[in-house]
Amino acid sequence: MQMLSRAWLGALVLVVAGCAQTDPSGSALAVANPGAASATGLQPRASGLDSVAAAFAFDLANASVYVAPLQIGYRKRSADVRERLNAGDFQLDARERERMQQLMEEALAERFLQPRNSRLAGSPAQADYRLQLRLENFALSAPLEAPTWSRRTFTEQSAYGVLAGELYDRDGNLVMRFRDRRDIGENPGSLASGGQLQQFSGPIFWADMRVDMRRAFSSLDRSLR
């Protein structure tokens, strides 16, 4: 009887220990070790971005990469009756999304692929890898095309967003991911005040976006060297 009780107690301890490894949603909790591999097998890399992780011995040299259509998730905006604007005024139309896609691909190719002697692919079938890019919680400071009745707008930055991406190989295996919060076109002010205001316009936004994406992919490049 004593041996049975000890066996039962040991089983109970194992069950409790197993439960301690999951959160209320049932997913496994990460081990409290910043240097450990993630659940996907990716290794965290030191980076100027918020987070970068890649497969062990990850090497993108002499490869072709297809960039999937950019996904954009917008920050929810409160209604502003005074300005007579709605959420759609702060979103990119089809033509602007296409321009954003091209901007992203150019920045990626220039600052991340070319240093590895790699290139963009025109289709998934021609590519060694597929990259999915996203702008999450994306918020323009003002409409890109200002209404004719509106006054000039001055802002501290052009936009805000979280730039995120996942890179998959031909077999669909995740080999790299990154994520970073971006204050796009931020105009720093003095220590005694807020940011420096500048007039917002479509050309200024696109110029700020190009500079910021180049910086982001340059930082990603350094993270994986």
Tab-separated table of C-alpha atoms in Angstrom:
chain	number	residue	atom	x	y	z
A	1	MET	CA	0.000	0.000	0.000
A	2	GLN	CA	2.854	2.373	0.819
A	3	MET	CA	4.561	1.635	-2.496
A	4	LEU	CA	1.292	2.313	-4.359
A	5	SER	CA	0.861	5.682	-2.615
A	6	ARG	CA	4.376	6.764	-3.527
A	7	ALA	CA	3.817	5.793	-7.159
A	8	TRP	CA	0.545	7.716	-7.229
A	9	LEU	CA	2.230	10.740	-5.641
A	10	GLY	CA	5.031	10.618	-8.215
A	11	ALA	CA	2.499	10.569	-11.047
A	12	LEU	CA	0.703	13.549	-9.507
A	13	VAL	CA	3.958	15.521	-9.363
A	14	LEU	CA	4.594	14.763	-13.045
A	15	VAL	CA	1.088	15.946	-13.992
A	16	VAL	CA	1.467	19.195	-12.022
A	17	ALA	CA	4.885	19.826	-13.543
A	18	GLY	CA	3.466	19.255	-17.019
A	19	CYS	CA	0.612	21.679	-16.384
A	20	ALA	CA	3.076	24.325	-15.285
A	21	GLN	CA	4.493	24.371	-18.831
A	22	THR	CA	1.279	25.621	-20.456
A	23	ASP	CA	-0.628	28.857	-20.208
A	24	PRO	CA	-4.416	29.068	-19.766
A	25	SER	CA	-4.901	28.882	-23.519
A	26	GLY	CA	-3.108	25.536	-23.629
A	27	SER	CA	-0.058	26.687	-25.575
A	28	ALA	CA	3.400	25.815	-24.337
A	29	LEU	CA	5.191	28.515	-22.360
A	30	ALA	CA	8.625	29.603	-23.550
A	31	VAL	CA	11.598	28.568	-21.456
A	32	ALA	CA	12.887	31.524	-19.434
A	33	ASN	CA	16.204	31.612	-21.271
A	34	PRO	CA	16.768	34.453	-23.737
A	35	GLY	CA	19.467	32.476	-25.545
A	36	ALA	CA	17.328	29.397	-26.091
A	37	ALA	CA	15.844	28.470	-29.454
A	38	SER	CA	12.226	29.408	-30.063
A	39	ALA	CA	9.445	26.855	-30.501
A	40	THR	CA	10.076	27.022	-34.269
A	41	GLY	CA	13.741	26.131	-33.819
A	42	LEU	CA	14.938	29.638	-34.671
A	43	GLN	CA	17.814	31.154	-32.743
A	44	PRO	CA	17.440	34.729	-31.379
A	45	ARG	CA	19.991	37.158	-32.828
A	46	ALA	CA	21.342	40.345	-31.306
A	47	SER	CA	19.824	43.207	-33.243
A	48	GLY	CA	18.971	46.877	-33.348
A	49	LEU	CA	15.431	45.756	-34.225
A	50	ASP	CA	13.003	44.674	-31.514
A	51	SER	CA	13.511	40.995	-32.328
A	52	VAL	CA	15.267	38.857	-34.948
A	53	ALA	CA	15.507	35.059	-35.010
A	54	ALA	CA	16.896	32.732	-37.670
A	55	ALA	CA	17.669	29.075	-38.250
A	56	PHE	CA	21.069	27.816	-37.130
A	57	ALA	CA	23.774	28.592	-39.722
A	58	PHE	CA	21.242	30.574	-41.750
A	59	ASP	CA	22.775	31.682	-45.058
A	60	LEU	CA	20.929	33.553	-47.786
A	61	ALA	CA	23.895	33.882	-50.149
A	62	ASN	CA	23.244	33.622	-53.905
A	63	ALA	CA	19.525	33.043	-53.392
A	64	SER	CA	16.335	34.365	-54.939
A	65	VAL	CA	13.536	35.735	-52.741
A	66	TYR	CA	9.922	36.303	-53.664
A	67	VAL	CA	8.211	39.035	-51.658
A	68	ALA	CA	4.543	38.171	-51.125
A	69	PRO	CA	1.932	40.960	-51.294
A	70	LEU	CA	2.363	43.271	-48.322
A	71	GLN	CA	-0.189	42.864	-45.525
A	72	ILE	CA	-1.324	46.050	-43.752
A	73	GLY	CA	-3.282	46.217	-40.510
A	74	TYR	CA	-4.469	49.699	-39.565
A	75	ARG	CA	-4.721	51.192	-36.109
A	76	LYS	CA	-8.311	51.840	-35.146
A	77	ARG	CA	-9.067	55.561	-35.177
A	78	SER	CA	-11.741	57.383	-33.239
A	79	ALA	CA	-14.289	59.334	-35.243
A	80	ASP	CA	-13.369	62.973	-35.743
A	81	VAL	CA	-16.489	64.873	-36.740
A	82	ARG	CA	-14.741	68.214	-36.407
A	83	GLU	CA	-12.260	67.363	-39.130
A	84	ARG	CA	-14.894	65.560	-41.216
A	85	LEU	CA	-12.523	62.618	-41.781
A	86	ASN	CA	-13.082	58.879	-41.476
A	87	ALA	CA	-10.848	55.815	-41.158
A	88	GLY	CA	-10.704	55.351	-44.929
A	89	ASP	CA	-8.996	58.714	-45.333
A	90	PHE	CA	-6.021	57.327	-43.391
A	91	GLN	CA	-5.650	54.148	-45.443
A	92	LEU	CA	-3.723	53.405	-48.631
A	93	ASP	CA	-5.685	52.866	-51.815
A	94	ALA	CA	-4.776	50.185	-54.366
A	95	ARG	CA	-2.321	52.423	-56.202
A	96	GLU	CA	-0.602	53.477	-52.970
A	97	ARG	CA	-0.393	49.871	-51.757
A	98	GLU	CA	1.341	48.949	-55.008
A	99	ARG	CA	3.770	51.808	-54.502
A	100	MET	CA	4.416	50.665	-50.910
A	101	GLN	CA	5.084	47.130	-52.156
A	102	GLN	CA	7.625	48.417	-54.654
A	103	LEU	CA	9.278	50.612	-52.020
A	104	MET	CA	9.623	47.654	-49.636
A	105	GLU	CA	11.088	45.408	-52.317
A	106	GLU	CA	13.608	48.046	-53.424
A	107	ALA	CA	14.771	48.687	-49.846
A	108	LEU	CA	15.053	44.950	-49.158
A	109	ALA	CA	17.020	44.311	-52.336
A	110	GLU	CA	19.392	47.230	-51.806
A	111	ARG	CA	20.134	46.854	-48.107
A	112	PHE	CA	19.639	43.123	-47.405
A	113	LEU	CA	19.828	41.014	-50.566
A	114	GLN	CA	22.582	42.697	-52.586
A	115	PRO	CA	25.201	42.369	-49.793
A	116	ARG	CA	24.552	38.597	-50.014
A	117	ASN	CA	24.685	38.501	-53.806
A	118	SER	CA	21.004	37.572	-53.709
A	119	ARG	CA	18.101	38.943	-55.742
A	120	LEU	CA	14.348	39.351	-55.959
A	121	ALA	CA	12.277	36.703	-57.741
A	122	GLY	CA	9.296	37.557	-59.910
A	123	SER	CA	7.156	34.636	-58.737
A	124	PRO	CA	7.100	31.969	-55.984
A	125	ALA	CA	7.923	29.264	-58.547
A	126	GLN	CA	11.202	31.015	-59.422
A	127	ALA	CA	12.235	31.653	-55.808
A	128	ASP	CA	14.385	29.825	-53.297
A	129	TYR	CA	12.612	31.659	-50.463
A	130	ARG	CA	9.331	33.476	-49.869
A	131	LEU	CA	9.178	36.566	-47.640
A	132	GLN	CA	5.931	37.751	-46.071
A	133	LEU	CA	6.084	41.373	-44.912
A	134	ARG	CA	3.489	43.123	-42.755
A	135	LEU	CA	2.807	46.605	-41.429
A	136	GLU	CA	0.843	46.131	-38.222
A	137	ASN	CA	-0.968	48.830	-36.257
A	138	PHE	CA	-0.164	51.168	-39.127
A	139	ALA	CA	-1.258	54.788	-38.701
A	140	LEU	CA	-0.734	57.732	-41.035
A	141	SER	CA	-0.434	61.078	-39.299
A	142	ALA	CA	-2.720	62.635	-41.932
A	143	PRO	CA	-4.368	61.634	-45.210
A	144	LEU	CA	-1.903	61.332	-48.086
A	145	GLU	CA	-4.292	63.259	-50.294
A	146	ALA	CA	-5.556	66.131	-48.181
A	147	PRO	CA	-9.180	67.182	-48.773
A	148	THR	CA	-9.507	70.452	-50.677
A	149	TRP	CA	-11.186	72.111	-47.707
A	150	SER	CA	-8.561	71.132	-45.151
A	151	ARG	CA	-5.814	73.330	-43.795
A	152	ARG	CA	-2.135	72.485	-43.829
A	153	THR	CA	-1.192	69.773	-41.323
A	154	PHE	CA	1.950	69.773	-39.188
A	155	THR	CA	3.103	66.578	-37.475
A	156	GLU	CA	6.017	65.193	-35.448
A	157	GLN	CA	6.262	62.115	-37.674
A	158	SER	CA	4.791	60.845	-40.935
A	159	ALA	CA	3.414	57.542	-39.667
A	160	TYR	CA	3.748	54.756	-37.140
A	161	GLY	CA	3.742	51.011	-37.699
A	162	VAL	CA	5.183	47.659	-36.653
A	163	LEU	CA	7.294	46.162	-39.430
A	164	ALA	CA	7.260	42.359	-39.276
A	165	GLY	CA	8.367	39.608	-41.621
A	166	GLU	CA	8.766	35.851	-41.969
A	167	LEU	CA	11.025	34.077	-44.453
A	168	TYR	CA	10.153	30.548	-45.654
A	169	ASP	CA	12.200	28.095	-47.709
A	170	ARG	CA	10.916	26.081	-50.696
A	171	ASP	CA	9.442	23.450	-48.373
A	172	GLY	CA	7.504	26.032	-46.368
A	173	ASN	CA	9.812	25.885	-43.362
A	174	LEU	CA	10.187	29.108	-41.377
A	175	VAL	CA	13.880	30.056	-41.441
A	176	MET	CA	13.864	33.683	-40.284
A	177	ARG	CA	11.550	36.213	-38.653
A	178	PHE	CA	11.864	39.778	-37.424
A	179	ARG	CA	9.745	42.478	-35.838
A	180	ASP	CA	10.271	46.143	-35.026
A	181	ARG	CA	8.232	49.197	-34.034
A	182	ARG	CA	8.833	52.114	-36.369
A	183	ASP	CA	8.271	55.856	-35.842
A	184	ILE	CA	8.436	56.756	-39.516
A	185	GLY	CA	9.898	60.143	-40.344
A	186	GLU	CA	10.200	61.148	-36.700
A	187	ASN	CA	11.425	64.706	-36.164
A	188	PRO	CA	13.255	64.831	-32.823
A	189	GLY	CA	12.984	68.013	-30.809
A	190	SER	CA	15.014	69.393	-27.933
A	191	LEU	CA	15.140	67.632	-24.573
A	192	ALA	CA	12.883	70.315	-23.123
A	193	SER	CA	10.128	69.928	-25.695
A	194	GLY	CA	8.366	67.419	-27.896
A	195	GLY	CA	9.236	66.538	-31.460
A	196	GLN	CA	9.849	69.223	-34.046
A	197	LEU	CA	6.813	69.856	-36.232
A	198	GLN	CA	6.981	69.838	-40.004
A	199	GLN	CA	4.329	70.096	-42.669
A	200	PHE	CA	2.848	66.747	-43.695
A	201	SER	CA	2.424	65.867	-47.345
A	202	GLY	CA	2.362	62.821	-49.586
A	203	PRO	CA	5.877	63.380	-51.002
A	204	ILE	CA	7.297	63.852	-47.493
A	205	PHE	CA	5.635	60.631	-46.318
A	206	TRP	CA	7.038	58.572	-49.193
A	207	ALA	CA	10.517	60.024	-48.708
A	208	ASP	CA	10.382	59.283	-44.965
A	209	MET	CA	9.113	55.758	-45.640
A	210	ARG	CA	11.948	55.030	-48.060
A	211	VAL	CA	14.594	56.226	-45.586
A	212	ASP	CA	13.078	54.295	-42.693
A	213	MET	CA	12.730	51.006	-44.599
A	214	ARG	CA	16.333	51.243	-45.764
A	215	ARG	CA	17.403	51.689	-42.157
A	216	ALA	CA	15.285	48.736	-41.052
A	217	PHE	CA	16.694	46.330	-43.644
A	218	SER	CA	20.243	47.577	-43.006
A	219	SER	CA	19.756	46.724	-39.348
A	220	LEU	CA	18.371	43.318	-40.289
A	221	ASP	CA	21.427	42.765	-42.472
A	222	ARG	CA	23.774	43.481	-39.553
A	223	SER	CA	21.778	41.183	-37.271
A	224	LEU	CA	22.394	38.155	-39.479
A	225	ARG	CA	26.106	38.586	-40.177
